[in-house]
Coordinates of C-alpha atoms and ligand atoms in Angstrom, one line a residue:
M8 CA 0.0 0.0 0.0
S9 CA 1.3 3.5 -0.8
E10 CA 2.1 5.9 1.9
T11 CA -0.3 8.5 3.0
T12 CA 0.8 12.0 4.0
L13 CA -1.3 14.3 6.2
F14 CA -1.1 18.0 5.8
L15 CA -2.2 19.8 9.0
G16 CA -3.8 23.3 8.9
T17 CA -7.1 25.0 8.4
V18 CA -8.6 23.4 5.3
V19 CA -10.9 25.5 3.2
H20 CA -12.5 24.5 -0.1
C21 CA -15.7 24.7 -2.1
I22 CA -18.1 21.7 -1.8
G23 CA -20.7 23.5 -3.8
D24 CA -21.3 26.8 -5.7
P25 CA -21.6 29.9 -3.4
W26 CA -23.4 31.7 -6.3
D27 CA -26.2 29.3 -5.7
T28 CA -26.0 28.2 -2.0
G29 CA -23.9 30.9 -0.3
A30 CA -21.9 29.9 2.8
A31 CA -23.2 26.2 2.6
A32 CA -20.9 25.8 -0.4
I33 CA -17.7 26.3 1.6
Q34 CA -16.3 23.7 3.9
V35 CA -13.9 25.0 6.6
I36 CA -12.1 22.6 8.9
D37 CA -10.3 24.6 11.6
N38 CA -8.0 22.0 13.1
G39 CA -8.0 20.1 9.8
Y40 CA -6.0 17.6 7.8
L41 CA -5.7 16.9 4.1
A42 CA -4.7 13.3 3.4
V43 CA -2.8 12.6 0.2
S44 CA -1.8 9.3 -1.2
N45 CA -0.1 8.7 -4.7
G46 CA -0.6 12.4 -5.4
L47 CA -4.4 12.2 -4.9
V48 CA -6.6 13.4 -2.1
T49 CA -7.9 10.5 -0.1
A50 CA -9.7 12.5 2.7
V51 CA -10.1 15.7 4.6
G52 CA -11.1 15.8 8.2
D53 CA -10.8 17.0 11.7
A54 CA -7.3 16.4 13.1
S55 CA -8.6 16.0 16.7
T56 CA -10.1 12.7 15.6
L57 CA -6.8 11.3 14.2
Q58 CA -5.8 9.5 17.4
T59 CA -8.6 7.0 16.9
S60 CA -8.1 6.8 13.2
E61 CA -6.1 4.4 11.0
L62 CA -4.4 7.6 9.7
C63 CA -2.7 8.3 13.0
D64 CA 0.6 6.7 12.0
C65 CA 0.9 8.6 8.7
K66 CA 3.6 11.1 8.0
Q67 CA 2.5 14.6 8.9
I68 CA 3.5 17.9 7.5
D69 CA 2.6 20.7 9.9
Y70 CA 1.0 23.8 8.4
R71 CA -1.0 24.6 11.4
G72 CA -1.7 28.3 11.7
N73 CA -2.1 28.5 7.9
Y74 CA -4.9 27.9 5.4
I75 CA -4.7 25.0 3.1
V76 CA -6.8 25.8 0.0
P77 CA -7.0 24.4 -3.6
G78 CA -4.4 25.7 -5.9
F79 CA -5.5 28.8 -7.9
I80 CA -6.5 28.6 -11.5
D81 CA -5.5 31.3 -14.0
G82 CA -7.7 31.1 -17.2
H83 CA -5.8 33.5 -19.5
L84 CA -2.2 34.8 -19.6
H85 CA 0.8 35.1 -21.9
Y86 CA 4.1 33.6 -20.7
P87 CA 6.2 35.6 -23.3
Q88 CA 4.8 38.8 -21.9
T89 CA 6.2 38.4 -18.4
E90 CA 9.2 40.6 -19.2
M91 CA 7.0 43.4 -20.6
M92 CA 4.6 43.8 -17.7
A93 CA 4.3 47.5 -16.7
S94 CA 4.8 48.9 -20.2
F95 CA 3.7 52.5 -20.0
G96 CA 1.1 54.6 -21.7
S97 CA -0.8 52.7 -24.4
Q98 CA -4.1 51.1 -25.1
L99 CA -4.5 47.7 -26.7
L100 CA -3.6 48.2 -30.4
E101 CA -0.7 50.5 -29.8
W102 CA 0.5 48.4 -26.9
L103 CA 0.6 45.3 -29.1
E104 CA 2.7 47.1 -31.8
K105 CA 5.0 49.0 -29.5
Y106 CA 5.7 46.4 -26.7
T107 CA 4.1 43.0 -27.3
F108 CA 5.3 42.1 -30.8
P109 CA 8.9 43.0 -30.1
A110 CA 8.9 41.0 -26.9
E111 CA 7.3 38.0 -28.6
A112 CA 9.8 38.1 -31.5
K113 CA 12.6 37.2 -29.1
F114 CA 11.0 33.7 -28.7
S115 CA 12.3 32.5 -32.0
D116 CA 15.4 31.7 -29.9
Q117 CA 14.8 28.3 -28.2
A118 CA 17.1 29.0 -25.2
Y119 CA 15.5 32.4 -24.6
A120 CA 12.1 30.8 -24.7
Q121 CA 13.1 28.0 -22.3
N122 CA 14.6 30.5 -19.8
A123 CA 11.4 32.6 -19.9
A124 CA 9.2 29.6 -19.5
N125 CA 11.1 28.3 -16.5
F126 CA 10.9 31.7 -14.9
F127 CA 7.2 31.9 -15.6
V128 CA 6.3 28.6 -14.1
K129 CA 8.2 29.4 -11.0
E130 CA 6.3 32.7 -10.7
L131 CA 3.0 30.9 -11.0
L132 CA 3.9 28.5 -8.3
R133 CA 5.2 31.3 -6.0
N134 CA 1.8 32.9 -6.3
G135 CA -0.1 29.7 -5.6
T136 CA -1.3 29.2 -9.1
T137 CA -1.4 25.5 -10.0
S138 CA -3.4 25.4 -13.2
A139 CA -3.2 27.8 -16.1
L140 CA -4.3 28.4 -19.7
V141 CA -1.3 30.1 -21.3
Y142 CA -0.5 31.7 -24.6
A143 CA 2.9 31.0 -26.1
T144 CA 4.1 32.9 -29.2
V145 CA 3.8 32.1 -32.9
H146 CA 7.0 30.0 -32.7
E147 CA 6.4 26.3 -32.4
Q148 CA 9.4 25.8 -30.0
S149 CA 7.9 28.4 -27.6
V150 CA 5.2 25.9 -26.9
D151 CA 7.8 23.1 -26.4
A152 CA 9.5 25.4 -23.9
I153 CA 6.4 26.1 -21.7
F154 CA 5.3 22.4 -21.8
N155 CA 8.8 21.3 -20.9
A156 CA 8.8 23.7 -17.9
A157 CA 5.4 22.5 -16.8
S158 CA 6.4 18.9 -17.2
E159 CA 9.5 19.4 -14.9
V160 CA 7.1 20.0 -12.0
N161 CA 4.2 17.9 -13.2
M162 CA 1.9 20.9 -13.5
R163 CA -1.6 20.9 -15.0
L164 CA -1.2 23.4 -17.8
A165 CA -2.6 24.2 -21.2
S166 CA -0.9 26.2 -23.9
G167 CA -0.7 26.6 -27.7
K168 CA 1.1 28.3 -30.5
V169 CA -0.3 31.7 -31.5
M170 CA -1.8 31.6 -35.0
M171 CA -1.3 34.9 -36.7
D172 CA -1.0 35.3 -40.5
R173 CA -1.6 39.0 -41.1
H174 CA -1.4 42.5 -39.5
C175 CA 1.7 41.7 -37.5
P176 CA 5.5 42.0 -38.2
E177 CA 6.9 39.6 -40.8
N178 CA 9.0 37.8 -38.2
L179 CA 5.9 36.9 -36.2
R180 CA 3.7 35.8 -39.1
D181 CA 2.8 32.2 -40.0
T182 CA 0.5 31.2 -42.9
A183 CA -2.9 29.5 -42.6
A184 CA -1.3 26.3 -43.7
S185 CA 1.9 26.5 -41.6
G186 CA -0.1 27.6 -38.5
Y187 CA -2.4 24.6 -39.0
E188 CA 0.4 22.1 -39.5
S189 CA 2.5 23.4 -36.7
S190 CA -0.5 23.3 -34.3
Q191 CA -1.3 19.8 -35.4
R192 CA 2.3 18.7 -34.7
L193 CA 2.2 20.2 -31.3
I194 CA -1.1 18.4 -30.5
E195 CA 0.5 15.1 -31.5
R196 CA 3.7 15.9 -29.4
W197 CA 2.0 17.2 -26.2
H198 CA -1.7 16.9 -26.0
G199 CA -2.7 14.6 -23.1
K200 CA 0.9 13.9 -22.1
N201 CA 1.4 14.1 -18.3
R202 CA -1.0 16.8 -17.2
L203 CA -0.7 18.9 -20.4
T204 CA -3.5 20.0 -22.7
Y205 CA -3.2 21.7 -26.1
A206 CA -4.9 25.0 -26.7
V207 CA -5.6 26.1 -30.3
T208 CA -4.6 29.8 -30.1
P209 CA -5.6 32.2 -32.9
R210 CA -4.5 35.5 -31.3
F211 CA -7.6 37.5 -32.3
A212 CA -9.7 38.0 -35.4
P213 CA -7.7 41.0 -36.8
T214 CA -4.4 39.0 -37.0
S215 CA -5.9 36.0 -38.8
T216 CA -7.3 35.6 -42.3
D217 CA -10.6 33.9 -42.9
E218 CA -8.7 30.9 -44.0
Q219 CA -6.7 30.7 -40.8
L220 CA -9.8 31.2 -38.6
K221 CA -11.5 28.4 -40.5
L222 CA -8.6 26.1 -39.9
A223 CA -8.4 27.1 -36.2
G224 CA -12.1 26.1 -35.9
Q225 CA -11.2 22.8 -37.6
L226 CA -8.3 22.1 -35.2
F227 CA -10.6 22.8 -32.3
N228 CA -13.4 20.6 -33.5
D229 CA -11.3 17.7 -34.8
N230 CA -9.1 17.2 -31.7
E231 CA -10.8 15.7 -28.7
G232 CA -10.3 17.7 -25.5
V233 CA -8.2 20.6 -26.8
Y234 CA -9.0 24.2 -25.8
L235 CA -9.4 27.1 -28.1
Q236 CA -8.3 30.4 -26.7
S237 CA -8.6 33.9 -28.2
H238 CA -9.5 37.5 -27.4
V239 CA -12.8 39.2 -28.0
A240 CA -14.4 42.7 -27.4
E241 CA -11.7 44.1 -25.3
N242 CA -11.2 47.6 -26.7
K243 CA -13.4 49.9 -28.7
A244 CA -10.8 50.6 -31.4
E245 CA -10.2 46.9 -31.8
I246 CA -14.0 46.3 -32.2
A247 CA -14.2 49.0 -34.9
W248 CA -11.3 47.3 -36.7
V249 CA -13.0 43.9 -36.6
A250 CA -16.2 45.5 -38.0
E251 CA -14.1 46.8 -41.0
L252 CA -12.3 43.6 -41.6
F253 CA -15.4 41.4 -41.4
P254 CA -18.2 43.6 -42.8
W255 CA -20.5 40.6 -43.1
S256 CA -20.4 39.8 -39.4
R257 CA -23.2 40.8 -36.9
S258 CA -20.7 41.3 -34.2
Y259 CA -17.1 40.5 -33.1
L260 CA -18.2 37.3 -31.4
D261 CA -20.1 36.4 -34.5
V262 CA -16.9 36.2 -36.5
Y263 CA -15.7 33.4 -34.2
D264 CA -19.1 31.7 -34.3
H265 CA -19.1 31.7 -38.1
F266 CA -15.8 29.8 -38.1
G267 CA -16.9 27.1 -35.6
M268 CA -14.8 28.6 -32.8
L269 CA -17.4 28.6 -29.9
G270 CA -18.2 25.7 -27.6
E271 CA -17.1 24.0 -24.4
R272 CA -13.4 24.7 -23.8
A273 CA -13.5 27.8 -26.0
V274 CA -12.1 30.5 -23.7
Y275 CA -12.4 34.1 -24.7
G276 CA -10.3 36.8 -22.9
H277 CA -12.1 40.1 -21.9
C278 CA -15.7 39.9 -23.3
I279 CA -16.2 43.5 -22.2
Y280 CA -18.4 44.9 -25.0
L281 CA -20.8 42.1 -25.9
D282 CA -24.5 42.7 -26.6
D283 CA -27.4 40.6 -25.4
T284 CA -27.3 38.3 -28.5
D285 CA -23.6 37.7 -28.0
L286 CA -24.0 36.9 -24.3
Q287 CA -26.8 34.6 -25.1
R288 CA -24.6 32.9 -27.7
L289 CA -21.6 32.5 -25.3
S290 CA -24.0 30.9 -22.8
S291 CA -25.8 28.6 -25.2
S292 CA -22.6 27.4 -26.7
N293 CA -21.0 26.7 -23.3
S294 CA -18.1 28.9 -24.1
V295 CA -16.1 30.6 -21.4
A296 CA -15.5 34.3 -20.6
A297 CA -12.1 35.0 -19.0
F298 CA -12.3 38.0 -16.6
C299 CA -9.0 39.9 -16.6
P300 CA -9.5 42.8 -14.2
T301 CA -6.0 44.1 -13.8
S302 CA -5.3 44.0 -17.5
N303 CA -8.7 45.7 -18.3
L304 CA -7.9 48.5 -15.9
F305 CA -4.2 48.8 -16.9
L306 CA -4.9 49.0 -20.7
G307 CA -8.0 51.2 -20.0
S308 CA -10.1 48.7 -21.8
G309 CA -13.3 48.7 -19.8
L310 CA -15.3 47.0 -17.1
F311 CA -16.4 43.3 -17.4
D312 CA -19.9 42.7 -16.2
L313 CA -19.4 39.6 -14.0
M314 CA -22.9 39.6 -12.5
G315 CA -24.4 39.9 -16.0
A316 CA -22.4 37.0 -17.2
R317 CA -23.3 34.8 -14.2
E318 CA -27.0 35.7 -14.5
R319 CA -27.0 34.5 -18.1
G320 CA -25.3 31.2 -17.1
I321 CA -22.0 32.0 -18.8
N322 CA -19.0 30.0 -17.6
T323 CA -16.5 32.5 -16.2
V324 CA -12.9 32.1 -15.2
L325 CA -10.7 34.6 -13.4
A326 CA -7.4 35.5 -15.1
T327 CA -4.3 37.7 -14.7
D328 CA -3.7 38.3 -18.5
V329 CA 0.0 38.8 -17.8
G330 CA 1.5 41.0 -19.3
G331 CA -1.4 43.3 -20.0
G332 CA -2.2 42.2 -16.5
T333 CA -0.1 43.7 -13.7
S334 CA 0.2 40.8 -11.3
F335 CA 0.7 37.0 -11.3
S336 CA -1.2 36.9 -8.0
M337 CA -4.8 35.6 -8.2
L338 CA -5.3 37.3 -4.8
R339 CA -4.5 40.6 -6.4
T340 CA -6.6 39.7 -9.4
A341 CA -9.6 38.8 -7.2
D342 CA -9.2 42.1 -5.4
E343 CA -9.4 44.0 -8.6
A344 CA -12.4 41.9 -9.7
Y345 CA -14.2 42.9 -6.5
K346 CA -13.5 46.6 -7.2
V347 CA -14.6 46.4 -10.9
T348 CA -17.8 44.8 -9.8
Q349 CA -18.3 47.5 -7.1
L350 CA -17.9 50.2 -9.8
A351 CA -20.8 48.6 -11.7
G352 CA -22.9 48.9 -8.5
N353 CA -22.8 45.2 -7.7
T354 CA -21.1 43.2 -4.9
V355 CA -19.4 39.9 -5.5
T356 CA -18.9 38.1 -2.2
P357 CA -15.6 36.8 -0.8
L358 CA -16.9 33.2 -1.2
Q359 CA -17.9 33.8 -4.8
L360 CA -14.4 35.2 -5.5
F361 CA -12.8 32.2 -3.8
Y362 CA -14.9 30.0 -6.0
E363 CA -13.9 31.8 -9.1
M364 CA -10.2 31.3 -8.2
T365 CA -10.6 27.6 -7.5
M366 CA -13.6 25.4 -8.3
G367 CA -15.4 27.8 -10.6
G368 CA -12.3 28.2 -12.7
A369 CA -11.9 24.4 -12.8
K370 CA -15.5 24.0 -13.9
A371 CA -15.2 26.6 -16.6
L372 CA -12.1 24.8 -17.9
T373 CA -13.7 21.4 -17.5
I374 CA -10.9 20.2 -15.2
D375 CA -13.3 20.0 -12.2
H376 CA -13.0 16.2 -12.1
Q377 CA -9.3 16.6 -11.6
V378 CA -8.8 19.7 -9.5
G379 CA -10.7 22.7 -7.9
N380 CA -11.5 21.3 -4.5
F381 CA -10.5 18.5 -2.1
S382 CA -13.0 15.8 -3.1
Q383 CA -11.7 12.3 -2.7
G384 CA -9.7 11.2 -5.7
K385 CA -8.8 14.6 -7.0
E386 CA -5.2 15.6 -7.8
A387 CA -3.7 17.2 -4.7
D388 CA -2.8 20.6 -6.0
F389 CA -2.9 23.0 -3.1
V390 CA -1.5 26.2 -1.7
V391 CA -0.7 27.0 1.9
L392 CA -1.7 30.6 2.7
D393 CA -0.1 32.4 5.7
P394 CA -2.5 34.8 7.5
K395 CA 0.5 36.5 9.2
A396 CA 2.3 37.2 5.9
T397 CA 2.3 41.0 6.6
A398 CA 1.7 42.9 9.8
V399 CA -1.5 44.6 8.4
L400 CA -2.9 41.3 7.2
E401 CA -2.1 39.6 10.6
Q402 CA -3.9 42.4 12.5
R403 CA -6.9 42.3 10.2
I404 CA -7.3 38.5 10.3
D405 CA -6.9 38.5 14.1
L406 CA -10.1 40.6 14.2
A407 CA -12.0 38.4 11.6
N408 CA -14.9 36.4 12.9
T409 CA -15.9 34.5 9.8
I410 CA -14.3 32.7 6.9
E411 CA -15.8 35.3 4.6
E412 CA -13.8 38.0 6.5
V413 CA -10.6 35.9 6.4
L414 CA -10.9 35.3 2.7
F415 CA -11.7 38.9 2.0
A416 CA -8.7 40.1 4.0
L417 CA -6.4 37.7 2.1
I418 CA -7.9 38.9 -1.2
V419 CA -7.7 42.6 -0.5
L420 CA -4.5 42.7 1.5
G421 CA -2.7 39.6 0.2
D422 CA -0.3 38.7 -2.6
D423 CA 2.6 36.3 -3.3
R424 CA 4.0 37.0 0.2
C425 CA 1.0 34.9 1.5
T426 CA 2.2 31.8 -0.2
R427 CA 3.9 29.7 2.4
A428 CA 4.1 26.7 0.1
T429 CA 2.6 25.3 -3.1
H430 CA 2.1 21.6 -3.8
L431 CA 1.4 19.8 -7.0
M432 CA 0.1 16.2 -6.8
G433 CA 1.0 16.4 -3.1
E434 CA 4.7 17.3 -3.8
V435 CA 6.1 20.5 -2.6
V436 CA 7.1 22.7 -5.6
Y437 CA 7.5 26.0 -3.9
T438 CA 8.3 27.0 -0.4
R439 CA 8.9 30.4 0.9
Ligands
LIG1722 N1 -5.5 41.0 -28.1 C1 -4.8 40.4 -29.0 N2 -3.6 40.0 -28.5 C2 -3.6 40.4 -27.2 C3 -2.7 40.3 -26.1 O1 -1.6 39.8 -26.2 N3 -3.1 40.9 -24.9 C4 -4.3 41.4 -24.7 N4 -4.6 41.9 -23.5 N5 -5.2 41.5 -25.7 C5 -4.8 41.0 -26.9
LIG1723 ZN1 -4.5 38.1 -23.4

């Protein structure tokens, strides 16, 4: 029989959906344990009952005084843009030309890409992010680099080669045919290996010809279990451009719909300026909206309507969108999501935010049978959060009476300093 390890601490996870059932959706075990065997969760429970349990002789890792929560899920970010975070003064289209394309061009160099990918994966883990849907660049080997880096630590990660055959610098341009073939090779090389999933990645409608979008739709529909990731309705100038380029389309989203690019596991970044018909279509097709609050604020893009999306039954996932986004931390991201929602006159609760960062994100990405909470048999990806990480946080949490208050303090005041440790499949992969 394989060895079981017990991780002791305050265990907090979603056993339901707080958007539907409020506090009943969250299980909190104060003096708790998380039992892991062979990388999988075998149980959670009350540590005071251990003396009389068959688990009492198991190896124990003592995280008491800390919160043990499911690893965070980041539904949209760009690993090659790590180095260009905090690029000043532009909105989307100028920002792409001025900062993004030059940064991404460097990834034609395999060694450069591998270094950047290794750095990026470390940064995710340091922030408690254990699953992510990640853009690479147009270069095939940039995808090898990120999958290699994720494999090293056995991380659950999805990525894909950017498809981009027009309206970009020559050195970042593929063709409809070469983009298709390269994506197909990458699917064969990586999809379903270890914990890796391929994501068909047409950058956004303006940088792909009709032919390329058609082939992206085909790759998505012909390969079981792959994602499709792209951007939609982020910025007003971008939307006007799409209307010019695709005069026949009813809307920006309609372009993607036309090419068979909506459906389960189709994940669209931003979704800020969608009308009722579009929202209805996102919902009916089971597509996913990635909410990127730090990026939407940084690039002056606009305010995503989280409540409107939830009310229409749209799958949502919270995302950093590094490097338009300004932090790797899903705590910082949830904080900004709260503020954006406040601006719209709505209030998202701490439990709903926690759900979006964990189980809700897992559901949206259809990895909820593997991760997202501590149900028996799930992969033991978790983060240990330190409520004493900063003096201000410690003082605030000392005064907290409920788990809502604790989670809210972590979200509003916390960041990567709160990560005491990150575990993948039970194994420690980051420790402070
Ligand atoms: N739209 C097309 N490409 C990008 C990108 O790299 N970042 C963001 N935020 N929006 C995009
Ligand atoms: Zn993006």
